[in-house]
GROMACS .gro file of C-alpha atoms in nm:
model
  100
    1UNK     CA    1  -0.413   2.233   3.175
    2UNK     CA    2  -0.482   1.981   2.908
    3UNK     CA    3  -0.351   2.002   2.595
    4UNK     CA    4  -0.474   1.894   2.231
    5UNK     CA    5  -0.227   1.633   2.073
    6UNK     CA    6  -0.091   1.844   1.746
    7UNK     CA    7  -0.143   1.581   1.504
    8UNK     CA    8  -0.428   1.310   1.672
    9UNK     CA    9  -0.491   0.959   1.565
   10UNK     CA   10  -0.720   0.952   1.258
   11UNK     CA   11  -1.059   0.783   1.362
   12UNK     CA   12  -1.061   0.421   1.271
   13UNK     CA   13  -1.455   0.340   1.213
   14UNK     CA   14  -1.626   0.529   0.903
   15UNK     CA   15  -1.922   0.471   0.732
   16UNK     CA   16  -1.743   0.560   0.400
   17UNK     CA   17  -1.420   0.492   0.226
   18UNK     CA   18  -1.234   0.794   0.337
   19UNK     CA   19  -0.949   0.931   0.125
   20UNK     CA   20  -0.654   0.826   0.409
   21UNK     CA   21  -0.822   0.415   0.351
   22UNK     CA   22  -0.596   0.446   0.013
   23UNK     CA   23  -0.257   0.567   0.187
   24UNK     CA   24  -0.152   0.243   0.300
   25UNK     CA   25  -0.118   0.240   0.621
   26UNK     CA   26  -0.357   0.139   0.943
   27UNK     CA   27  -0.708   0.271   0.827
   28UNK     CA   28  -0.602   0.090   0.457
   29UNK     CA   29  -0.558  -0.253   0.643
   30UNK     CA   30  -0.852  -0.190   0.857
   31UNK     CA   31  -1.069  -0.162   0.535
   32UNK     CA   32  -0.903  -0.505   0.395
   33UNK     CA   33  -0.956  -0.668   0.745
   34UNK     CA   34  -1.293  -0.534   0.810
   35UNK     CA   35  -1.469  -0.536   0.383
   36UNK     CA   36  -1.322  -0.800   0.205
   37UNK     CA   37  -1.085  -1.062   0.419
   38UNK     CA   38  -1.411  -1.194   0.536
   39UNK     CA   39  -1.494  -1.259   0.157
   40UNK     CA   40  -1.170  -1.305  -0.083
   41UNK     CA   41  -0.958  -1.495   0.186
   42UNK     CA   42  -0.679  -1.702   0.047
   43UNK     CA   43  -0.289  -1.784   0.104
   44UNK     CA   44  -0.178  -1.483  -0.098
   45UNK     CA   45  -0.416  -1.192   0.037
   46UNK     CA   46  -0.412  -1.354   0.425
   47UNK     CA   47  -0.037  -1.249   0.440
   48UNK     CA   48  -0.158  -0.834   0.346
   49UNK     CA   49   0.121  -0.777   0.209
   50UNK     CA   50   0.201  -0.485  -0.071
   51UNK     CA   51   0.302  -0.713  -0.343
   52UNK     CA   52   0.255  -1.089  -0.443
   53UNK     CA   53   0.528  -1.374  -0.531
   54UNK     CA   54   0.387  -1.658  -0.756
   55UNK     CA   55   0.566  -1.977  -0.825
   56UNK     CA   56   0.606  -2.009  -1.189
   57UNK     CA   57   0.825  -2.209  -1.387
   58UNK     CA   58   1.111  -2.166  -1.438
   59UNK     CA   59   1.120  -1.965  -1.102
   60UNK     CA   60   0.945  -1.703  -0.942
   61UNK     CA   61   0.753  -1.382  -1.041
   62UNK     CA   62   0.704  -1.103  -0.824
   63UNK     CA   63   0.495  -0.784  -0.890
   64UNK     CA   64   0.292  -0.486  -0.723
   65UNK     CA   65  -0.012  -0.290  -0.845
   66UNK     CA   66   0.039   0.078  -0.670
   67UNK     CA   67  -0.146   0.422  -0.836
   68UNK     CA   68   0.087   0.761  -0.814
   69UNK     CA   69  -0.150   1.080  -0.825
   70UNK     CA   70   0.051   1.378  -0.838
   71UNK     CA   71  -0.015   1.683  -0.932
   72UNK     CA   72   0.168   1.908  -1.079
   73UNK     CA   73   0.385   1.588  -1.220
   74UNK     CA   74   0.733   1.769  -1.159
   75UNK     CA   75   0.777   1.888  -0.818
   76UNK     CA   76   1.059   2.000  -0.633
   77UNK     CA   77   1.281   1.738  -0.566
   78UNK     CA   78   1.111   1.461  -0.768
   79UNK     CA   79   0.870   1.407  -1.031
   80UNK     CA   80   0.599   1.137  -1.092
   81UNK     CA   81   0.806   0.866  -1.280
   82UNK     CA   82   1.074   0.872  -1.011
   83UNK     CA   83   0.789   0.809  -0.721
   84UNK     CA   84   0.685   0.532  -0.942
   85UNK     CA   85   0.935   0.353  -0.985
   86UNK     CA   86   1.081   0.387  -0.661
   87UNK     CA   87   0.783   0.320  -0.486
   88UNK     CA   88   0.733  -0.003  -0.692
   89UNK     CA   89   1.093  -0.086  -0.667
   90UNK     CA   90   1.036  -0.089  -0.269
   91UNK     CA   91   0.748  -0.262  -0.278
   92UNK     CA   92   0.927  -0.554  -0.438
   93UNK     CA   93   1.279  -0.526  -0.250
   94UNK     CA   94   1.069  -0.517   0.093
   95UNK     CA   95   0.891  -0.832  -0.012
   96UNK     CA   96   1.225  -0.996  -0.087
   97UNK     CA   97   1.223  -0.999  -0.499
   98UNK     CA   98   1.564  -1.002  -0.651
   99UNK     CA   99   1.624  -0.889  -0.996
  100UNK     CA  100   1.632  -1.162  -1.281
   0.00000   0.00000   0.00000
């Protein structure tokens, strides 16, 4: 008897940008790898990572560029601002920014 995996691996090749390219994880980095690496290469984007450091005097900046579409904007447990900012706030911390 074979059975169906519940939840299967989402195909990786599309012809379109699919909706799941914009959730972040391995179809997202496929699209960088596969549609613009080959074209905007450079020290900051060849690292893929979810948020940039620049050195700038006097020290460093750090920042992240994310979109939160919710909908309704309060939900149980959480509403839009608090994604935000917690999403943006782990963005940075995982990168390694520290608070001024």
């Amino acid at each position: 008897m074979t059975i169906a995996p519940i939840c299967p691996a989402p195909i990786m090749q599309h012809e379109t940008v699919q909706m799941a390219h914009g959730a972040g994880g391995r179809l997202s980095q496929a699209l960088m790898q596969r549609v613009f690496m080959p074209h905007l290469h450079n020290s900051f984007l060849d690292l893929l990572d979810d948020q940039a450091k620049f050195d700038l005097p006097p020290g460093k900046t750090a920042f992240t560029t994310d979109t939160y579409v919710v909908s309704p904007i309060f939900f149980p447990g959480g509403n839009i601002g608090e994604l935000a900012v917690n999403g943006t706030v782990n963005d940075l911390a995982v990168g390694g920014a520290k608070p001024l």
